[in-house]
Short mmCIF file of C-alpha atoms and ligand atoms in Angstrom, two decimals:
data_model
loop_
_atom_site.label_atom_id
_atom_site.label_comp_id
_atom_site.label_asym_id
_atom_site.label_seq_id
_atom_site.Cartn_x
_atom_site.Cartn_y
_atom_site.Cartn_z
CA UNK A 12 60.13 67.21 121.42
CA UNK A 13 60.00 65.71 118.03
CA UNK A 14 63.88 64.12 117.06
CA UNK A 15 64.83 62.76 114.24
CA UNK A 16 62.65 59.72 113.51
CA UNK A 17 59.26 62.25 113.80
CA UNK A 18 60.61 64.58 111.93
CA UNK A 19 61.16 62.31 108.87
CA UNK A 20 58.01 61.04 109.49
CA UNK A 21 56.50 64.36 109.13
CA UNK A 22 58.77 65.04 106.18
CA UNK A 23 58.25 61.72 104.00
CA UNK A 24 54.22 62.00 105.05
CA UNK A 25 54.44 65.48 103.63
CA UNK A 26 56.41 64.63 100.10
CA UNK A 27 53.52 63.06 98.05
CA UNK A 28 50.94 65.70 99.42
CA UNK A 29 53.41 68.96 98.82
CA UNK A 30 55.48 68.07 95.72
CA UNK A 31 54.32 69.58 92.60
CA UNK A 32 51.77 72.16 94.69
CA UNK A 33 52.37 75.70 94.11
CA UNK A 34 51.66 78.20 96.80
CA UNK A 35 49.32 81.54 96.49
CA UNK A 36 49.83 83.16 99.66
CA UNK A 37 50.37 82.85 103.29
CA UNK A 38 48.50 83.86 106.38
CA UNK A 39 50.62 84.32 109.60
CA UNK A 40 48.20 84.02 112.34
CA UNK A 41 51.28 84.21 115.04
CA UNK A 42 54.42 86.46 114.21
CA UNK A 43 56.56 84.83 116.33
CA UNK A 44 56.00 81.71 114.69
CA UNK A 45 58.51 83.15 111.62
CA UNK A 46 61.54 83.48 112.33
CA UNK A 47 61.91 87.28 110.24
CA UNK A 48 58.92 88.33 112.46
CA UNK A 49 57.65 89.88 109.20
CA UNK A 50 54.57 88.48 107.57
CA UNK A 51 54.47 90.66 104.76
CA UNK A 52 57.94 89.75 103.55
CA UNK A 53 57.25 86.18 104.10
CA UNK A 54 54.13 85.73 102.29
CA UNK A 55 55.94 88.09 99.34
CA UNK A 56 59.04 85.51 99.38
CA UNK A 57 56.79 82.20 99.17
CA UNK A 58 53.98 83.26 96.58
CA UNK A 59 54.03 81.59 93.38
CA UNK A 60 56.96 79.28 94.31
CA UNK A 61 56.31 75.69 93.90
CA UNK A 62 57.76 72.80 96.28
CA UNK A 63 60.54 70.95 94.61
CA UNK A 64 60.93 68.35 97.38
CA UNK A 65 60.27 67.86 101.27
CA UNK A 66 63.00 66.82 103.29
CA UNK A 67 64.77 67.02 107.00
CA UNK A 68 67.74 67.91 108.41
CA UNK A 69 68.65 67.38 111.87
CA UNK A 70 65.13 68.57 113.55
CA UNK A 71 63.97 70.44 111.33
CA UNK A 72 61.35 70.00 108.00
CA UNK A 73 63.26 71.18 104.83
CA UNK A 74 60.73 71.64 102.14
CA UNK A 75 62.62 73.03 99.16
CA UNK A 76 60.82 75.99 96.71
CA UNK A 77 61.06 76.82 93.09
CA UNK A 78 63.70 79.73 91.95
CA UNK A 79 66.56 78.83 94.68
CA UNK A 80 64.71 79.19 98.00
CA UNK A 81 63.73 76.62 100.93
CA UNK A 82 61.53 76.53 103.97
CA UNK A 83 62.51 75.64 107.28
CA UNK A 84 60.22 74.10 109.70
CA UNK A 85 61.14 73.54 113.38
CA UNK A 86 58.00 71.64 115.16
CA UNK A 87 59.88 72.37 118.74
CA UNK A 88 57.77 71.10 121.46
CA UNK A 89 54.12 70.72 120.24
CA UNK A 90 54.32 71.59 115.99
CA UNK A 91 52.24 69.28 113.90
CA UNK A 92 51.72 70.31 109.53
CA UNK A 93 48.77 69.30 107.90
CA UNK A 94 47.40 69.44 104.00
CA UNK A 95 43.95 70.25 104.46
CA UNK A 96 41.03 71.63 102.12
CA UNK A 97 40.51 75.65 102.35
CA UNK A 98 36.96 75.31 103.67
CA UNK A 99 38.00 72.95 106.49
CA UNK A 100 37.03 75.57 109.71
CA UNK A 101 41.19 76.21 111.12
CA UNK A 102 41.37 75.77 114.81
CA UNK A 103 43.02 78.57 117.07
CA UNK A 104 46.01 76.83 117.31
CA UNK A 105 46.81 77.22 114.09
CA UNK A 106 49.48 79.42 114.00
CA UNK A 107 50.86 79.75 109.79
CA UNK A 108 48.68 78.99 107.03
CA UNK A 109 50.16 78.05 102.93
CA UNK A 110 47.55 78.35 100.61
CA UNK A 111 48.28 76.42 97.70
CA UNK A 112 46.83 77.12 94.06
CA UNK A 113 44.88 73.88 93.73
CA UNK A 114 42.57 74.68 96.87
CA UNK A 115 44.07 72.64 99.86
CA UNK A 116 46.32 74.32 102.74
CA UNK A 117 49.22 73.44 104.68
CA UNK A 118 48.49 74.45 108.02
CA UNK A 119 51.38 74.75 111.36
CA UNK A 120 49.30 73.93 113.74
CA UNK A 121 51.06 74.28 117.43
CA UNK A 122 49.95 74.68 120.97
CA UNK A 123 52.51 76.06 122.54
CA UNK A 124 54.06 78.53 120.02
CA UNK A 125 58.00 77.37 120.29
CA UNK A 126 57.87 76.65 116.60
CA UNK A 127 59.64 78.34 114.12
CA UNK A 128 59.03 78.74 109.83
CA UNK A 129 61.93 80.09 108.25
CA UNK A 130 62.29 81.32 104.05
CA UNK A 131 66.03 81.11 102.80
CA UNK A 132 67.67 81.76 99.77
CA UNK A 133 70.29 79.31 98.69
CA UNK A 134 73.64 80.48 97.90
CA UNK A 135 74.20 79.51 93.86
CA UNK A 136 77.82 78.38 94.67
CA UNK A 137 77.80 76.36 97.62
CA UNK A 138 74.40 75.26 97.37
CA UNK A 139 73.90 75.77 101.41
CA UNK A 140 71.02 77.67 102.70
CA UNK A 141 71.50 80.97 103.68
CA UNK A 142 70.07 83.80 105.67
CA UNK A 143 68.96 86.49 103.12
CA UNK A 144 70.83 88.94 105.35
CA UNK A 145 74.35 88.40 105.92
CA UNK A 146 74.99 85.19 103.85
CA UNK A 147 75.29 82.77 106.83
CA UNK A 148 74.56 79.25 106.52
CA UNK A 149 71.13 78.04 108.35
CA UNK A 150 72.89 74.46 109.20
CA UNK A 151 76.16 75.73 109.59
CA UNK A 152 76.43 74.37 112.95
CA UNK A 153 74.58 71.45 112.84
CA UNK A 154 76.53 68.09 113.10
CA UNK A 155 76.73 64.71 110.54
CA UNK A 156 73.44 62.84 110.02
CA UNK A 157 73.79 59.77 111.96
CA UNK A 158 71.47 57.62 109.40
CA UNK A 159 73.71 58.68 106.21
CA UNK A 160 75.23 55.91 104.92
CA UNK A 161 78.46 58.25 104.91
CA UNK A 162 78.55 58.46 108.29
CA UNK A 163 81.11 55.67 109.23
CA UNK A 164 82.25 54.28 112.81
CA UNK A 165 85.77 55.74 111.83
CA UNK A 166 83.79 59.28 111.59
CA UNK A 167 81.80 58.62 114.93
CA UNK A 168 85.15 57.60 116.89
CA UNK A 169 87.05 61.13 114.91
CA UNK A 170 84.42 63.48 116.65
CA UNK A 171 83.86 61.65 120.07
CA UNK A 172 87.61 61.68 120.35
CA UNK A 173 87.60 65.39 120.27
CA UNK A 174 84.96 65.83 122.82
CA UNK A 175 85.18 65.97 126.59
CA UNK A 176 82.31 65.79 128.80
CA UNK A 177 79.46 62.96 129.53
CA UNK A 178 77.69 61.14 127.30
CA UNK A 179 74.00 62.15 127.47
CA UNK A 180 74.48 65.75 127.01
CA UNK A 181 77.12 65.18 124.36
CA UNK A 182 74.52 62.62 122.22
CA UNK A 183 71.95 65.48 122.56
CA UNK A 184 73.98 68.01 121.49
CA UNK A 185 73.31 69.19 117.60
CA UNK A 186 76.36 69.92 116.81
CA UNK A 187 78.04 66.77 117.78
CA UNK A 188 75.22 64.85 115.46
CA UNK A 189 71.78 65.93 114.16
CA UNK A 190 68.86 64.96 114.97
CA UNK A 191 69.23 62.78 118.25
CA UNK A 192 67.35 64.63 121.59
CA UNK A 193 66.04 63.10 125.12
CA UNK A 194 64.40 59.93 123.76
CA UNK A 195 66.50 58.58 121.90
CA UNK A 196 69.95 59.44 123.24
CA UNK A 197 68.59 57.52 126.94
CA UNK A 198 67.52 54.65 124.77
CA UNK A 199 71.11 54.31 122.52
CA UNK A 200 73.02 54.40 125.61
CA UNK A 201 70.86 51.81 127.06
CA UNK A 202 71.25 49.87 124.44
CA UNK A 203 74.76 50.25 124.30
CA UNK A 204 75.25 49.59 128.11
CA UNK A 205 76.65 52.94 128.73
CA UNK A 206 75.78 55.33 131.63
CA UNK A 207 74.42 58.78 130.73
CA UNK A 208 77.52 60.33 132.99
CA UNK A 209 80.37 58.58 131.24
CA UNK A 210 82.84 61.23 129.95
CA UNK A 211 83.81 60.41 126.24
CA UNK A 212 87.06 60.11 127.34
CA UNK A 213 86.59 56.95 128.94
CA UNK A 214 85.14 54.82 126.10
CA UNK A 215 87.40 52.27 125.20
CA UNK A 216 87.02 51.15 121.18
CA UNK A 217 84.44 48.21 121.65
CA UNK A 218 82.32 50.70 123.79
CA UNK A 219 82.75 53.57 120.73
CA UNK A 220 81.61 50.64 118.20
CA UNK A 221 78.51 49.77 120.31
CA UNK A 222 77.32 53.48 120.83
CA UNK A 223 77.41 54.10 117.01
CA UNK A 224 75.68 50.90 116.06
CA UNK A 225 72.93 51.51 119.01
CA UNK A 226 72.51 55.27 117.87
CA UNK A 227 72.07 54.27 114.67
CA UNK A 228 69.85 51.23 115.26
CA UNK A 229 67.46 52.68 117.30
CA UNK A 230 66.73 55.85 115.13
CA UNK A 231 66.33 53.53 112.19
CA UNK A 232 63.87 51.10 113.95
CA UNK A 233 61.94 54.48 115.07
CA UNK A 234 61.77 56.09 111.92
CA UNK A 235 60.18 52.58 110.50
CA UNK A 236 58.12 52.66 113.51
CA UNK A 237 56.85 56.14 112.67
CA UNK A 238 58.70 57.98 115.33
CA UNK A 239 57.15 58.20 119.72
CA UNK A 240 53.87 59.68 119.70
CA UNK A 241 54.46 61.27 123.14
CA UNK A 242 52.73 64.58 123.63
CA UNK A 243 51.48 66.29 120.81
CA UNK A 244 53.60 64.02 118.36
CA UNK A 245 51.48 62.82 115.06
CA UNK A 246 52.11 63.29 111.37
CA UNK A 247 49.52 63.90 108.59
CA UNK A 248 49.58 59.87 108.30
CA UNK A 249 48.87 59.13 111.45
CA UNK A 250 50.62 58.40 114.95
CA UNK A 251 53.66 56.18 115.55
CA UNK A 252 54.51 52.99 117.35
CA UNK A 253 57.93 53.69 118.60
CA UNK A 254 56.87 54.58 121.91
CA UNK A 255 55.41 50.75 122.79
CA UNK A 256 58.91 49.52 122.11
CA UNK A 257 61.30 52.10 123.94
CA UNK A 258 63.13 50.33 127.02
CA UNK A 259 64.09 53.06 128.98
CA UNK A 260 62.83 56.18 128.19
CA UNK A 261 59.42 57.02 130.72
CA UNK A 262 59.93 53.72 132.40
CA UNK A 263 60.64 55.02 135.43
CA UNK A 264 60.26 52.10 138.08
CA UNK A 265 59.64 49.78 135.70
CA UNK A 266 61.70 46.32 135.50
CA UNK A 267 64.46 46.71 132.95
CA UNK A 268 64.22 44.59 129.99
CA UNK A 269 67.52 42.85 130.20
CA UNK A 270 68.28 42.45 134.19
CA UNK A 271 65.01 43.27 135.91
CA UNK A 272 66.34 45.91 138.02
CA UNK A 273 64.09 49.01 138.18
CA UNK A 274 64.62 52.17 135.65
CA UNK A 275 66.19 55.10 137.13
CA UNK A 276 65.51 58.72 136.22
CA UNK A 277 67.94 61.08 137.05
CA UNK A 278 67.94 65.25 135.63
CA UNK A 279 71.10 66.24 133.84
CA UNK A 280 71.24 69.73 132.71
CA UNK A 281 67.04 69.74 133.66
CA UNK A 282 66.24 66.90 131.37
CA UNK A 283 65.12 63.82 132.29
CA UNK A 284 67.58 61.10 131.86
CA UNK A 285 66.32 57.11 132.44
CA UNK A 286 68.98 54.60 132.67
CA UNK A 287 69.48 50.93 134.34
CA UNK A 288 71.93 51.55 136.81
CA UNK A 289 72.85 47.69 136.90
CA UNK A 290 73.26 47.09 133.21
CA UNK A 291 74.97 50.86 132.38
CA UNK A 292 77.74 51.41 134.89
CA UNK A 293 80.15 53.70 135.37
CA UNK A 294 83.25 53.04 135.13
CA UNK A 295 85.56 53.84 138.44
CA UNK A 296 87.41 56.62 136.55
CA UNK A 297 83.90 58.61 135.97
CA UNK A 298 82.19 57.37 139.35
CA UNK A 299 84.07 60.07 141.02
CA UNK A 300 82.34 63.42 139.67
CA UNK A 301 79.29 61.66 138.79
CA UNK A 302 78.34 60.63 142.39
CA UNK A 303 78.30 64.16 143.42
CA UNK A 304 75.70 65.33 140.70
CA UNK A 305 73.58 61.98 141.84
CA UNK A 306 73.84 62.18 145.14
CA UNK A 307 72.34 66.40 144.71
CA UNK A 308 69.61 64.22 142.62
CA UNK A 309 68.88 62.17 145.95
CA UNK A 310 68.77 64.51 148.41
CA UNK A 311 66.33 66.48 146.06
CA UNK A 312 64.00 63.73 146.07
CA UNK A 313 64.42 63.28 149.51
CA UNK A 314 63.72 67.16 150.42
CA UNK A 315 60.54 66.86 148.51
CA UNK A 316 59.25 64.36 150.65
CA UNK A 317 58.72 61.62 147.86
CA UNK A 318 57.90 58.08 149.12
CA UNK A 319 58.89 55.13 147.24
CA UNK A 320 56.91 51.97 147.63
CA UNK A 321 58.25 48.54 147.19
CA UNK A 322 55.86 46.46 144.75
CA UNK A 323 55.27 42.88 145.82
CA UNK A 324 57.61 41.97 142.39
CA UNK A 325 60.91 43.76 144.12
CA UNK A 326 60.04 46.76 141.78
CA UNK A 327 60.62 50.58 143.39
CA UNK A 328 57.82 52.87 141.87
CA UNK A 329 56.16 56.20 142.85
CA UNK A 330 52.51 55.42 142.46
CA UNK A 331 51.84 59.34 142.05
CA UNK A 332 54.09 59.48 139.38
CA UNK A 333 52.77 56.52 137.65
CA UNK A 334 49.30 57.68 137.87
CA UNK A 335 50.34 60.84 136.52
CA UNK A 336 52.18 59.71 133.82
CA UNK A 337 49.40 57.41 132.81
CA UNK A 338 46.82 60.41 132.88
CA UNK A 339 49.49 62.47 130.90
CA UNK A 340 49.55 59.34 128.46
CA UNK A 341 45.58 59.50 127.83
CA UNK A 342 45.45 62.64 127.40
CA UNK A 343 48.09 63.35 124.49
CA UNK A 344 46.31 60.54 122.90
CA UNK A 345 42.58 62.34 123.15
CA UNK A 346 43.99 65.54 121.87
CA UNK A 347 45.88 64.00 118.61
CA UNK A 348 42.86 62.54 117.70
CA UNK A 349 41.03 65.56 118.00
CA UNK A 350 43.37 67.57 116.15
CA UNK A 351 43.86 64.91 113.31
CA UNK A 352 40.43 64.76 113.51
CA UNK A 353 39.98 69.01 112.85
CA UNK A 354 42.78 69.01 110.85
CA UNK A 355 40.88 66.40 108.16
CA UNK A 356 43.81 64.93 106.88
ZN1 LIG B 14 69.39 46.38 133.38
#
C-alpha cells in the first residue's frame, strides 16, 4: 500500500497539473469508491469549484477546492490519479472521473476497489475538515507528520513514552504518526537496529534518538526517491526508485547489508515483517513474550512443509518464494506501464 513517500509523490506530481483547473462535473463509475455512496451529491458538491492546492496528509491526497471545501483521496492498495485528455478511451478500471473545464480529466484509476474519494466542508473557525454531517473532523485521529520540521525528538520520545506494546505495530499505527505503513516501518527499525517485537517500554534514550532520526531519514530519502514502486505503485510522473535501495523490506533470504546474515520475515498481526535477527535484537526483557509469537511463526512454516535450502554463500532462501516474488516483481512492472501507458499522462 502506498505510505507516505508515494503519496507525496502523487500529491506534488498532481500540484502543477490540478492548480488553477476548475471542475465541470464528475462521473462515478464505482459507488463504493466515495465515501457518501452518493454520486449525485458528489458531483453537485465538486462542480464549478476550482483546486486551490494539492496536498497530503498522512495517506491520503488532500486536494483543496474553491468556496471552503477539500477532497480526500485514499489510493489504499492499488489507487493511481491521472490528468488525462477527455478523448483518451478510460479503461475499466477506472473507477471516478473529474472533468475539468479546460478539456483534460482526472481519472482514479484502481484495480482492486479499496479506494476511497471523499468531499468535505471545512469548518470556518478551526479551519479542520469536517464531515458535512455531524461536524467531525476527517483527521481527527490521525497522528503528527513525522517529516514536519515541528516534529521534534522531544515530541517523538512524549508519545512513545505513553505507548505500550511492540514496535512494528506501534510505527504502523496512524494515530501514533501519519503516514508510515509495512515498508517503511521494517526498514526504520532496521536502520535503527531495533527488533520489530521490542515493547516501547524498553527503549532506552539513545535507542528513542535513533528510531526518530531513522523514521525520519528513510521517509525523506524515499520521498526524493519517488516513493517503492511495488505493486500497482506509480504517479502521473512516473515510477520511483526507492524500492532498489530498501535493505530489508522483500529481502527475504537475502544477505543483510550490514552483517551478512540472512533477512528474516516473520507475520505480526498478518503483515509481513523483515528484520535481521543478528543486527536487531531483542533485548532479554522482551525475548520472553516475543519467543512465543516466533516460535507459532516456526512451527507454521514447518506444518506447511516449506524446505529451506542452504546456498553455496551460507545464505537460507526458499527458491519458490524467490521465484515467485521475482514473477510478482515483473509483473507489477508490465502492468504500470500499461496503465501509464492508457492513462497518457
Ligand atoms: Zn544484520
Amino acid at each position: 500500500m502506498p505510505e507516505l513517500p508515494e503519496v507525496e509523490t502523487v500529491a506534488r506530481d498532481l500540484r502543477p497539473r490540478l492548480v488553477g483547473a476548475t471542475i465541470v462535473g464528475a462521473r462515478t463509475n464505482w459507488v463504493r469508491t466515495l465515501r457518501s455512496q452518493d454520486p449525485v451529491a458528489f458531483a453537485d458538491g465538486v462542480t464549478g469549484r476550482s483546486v486551490d492546492a494539492v496536498g497530503r496528509r498522512g495517506k491520503q491526497v488532500v486536494v483543496e477546492l474553491s468556496g471552503e471545501a477539500a477532497l480526500t483521496v485514499h489510493l489504499k492498495m492499488t489507487g493511481q490519479l491521472f490528468v488525462v485528455p477527455a478523448d483518451l478511451p478510460e479503461d475499466p478500471y477506472v473507477r471516478l472521473v473529474l472533468e475539468l473545464a479546460d478539456g483534460r480529466e482526472l481519472r482514479f484509476r484502481d484495480i482492486r476497489k479499496f479506494g476511497k474519494i471523499g468531499l468535505y466542508g471545512r469548518d470556518p473557525v478551526t479551519g479542520e475538515l469536517v464531515e458535512e454531517i455531524g461536524g467531525r473532523s476527517v483527521f481527527a485521529g490521525v497522528g503528527p507528520e513525522p517529516l514536519d520540521d515541528a516534529f521534534a525528538l522531544r515530541d517523538f520520545r512524549r508519545r512513545i513514552r505513553r505507548r505500550k506494546g511492540r514496535l512494528k505495530p506501534l510505527l504502523t499505527d496512524q494515530a501514533f504518526l501519519a503516514g508510515v505503513g509495512n515498508i517503511y516501518a521494517d526498514e526504520a527499525l532496521w536502520r535503527a537496529r531495533l527488533h520489530p517485537l521490542r515493547t516501547a517500554s524498553s527503549l532506552r534514550p539513545p535507542d528513542e534518538r535513533r528510531l526518530y532520526e531513522a523514521v525520519r531519514q528513510v521517509l525523506a530519502q524515499a520521498v526524493e526517491a519517488r516513493g517503492s514502486s511495488i505493486d500497482d505503485y506509480t504517479a502521473p510522473d512516473g515510477d520511483g526508485s526507492m524500492q532498489e535501495r530498501l535493505d530489508v523490506y522483500q529481502r527475504t533470504g537475502e544477505p543483510c547489508r550490514r552483517c551478512g546474515h540472512p533477512i528474516k520475515r516473520i507475520v505480526i498481526g498478518a503483515r509481513s515483517t523483515h528484520f535481521c535477527s543478528f543486527c536487531q535484537r531483542l533485548s532479554a526483557a522482551d525475548r520472553k513474550g516475543a519467543v512465543a509469537i516466533l516460535r507459532s511463526m516456526t512451527g507454521g512454516a514447518r506444518r506447511r512443509g516449506r524446505r529451506w535450502t542452504q546456498l553455496d554463500d551460507g545464505r537460507q532462501t526458499d527458491p519458490d518464494t524467490t521465484a515467485r516474488m521475482e514473477r510478482t516483481r515483473r509483473a507489477a512492472a508490465t502492468r504500470r506501464a500499461a496503465a501509464r501507458a492508457s492513462a497518457g499522462s
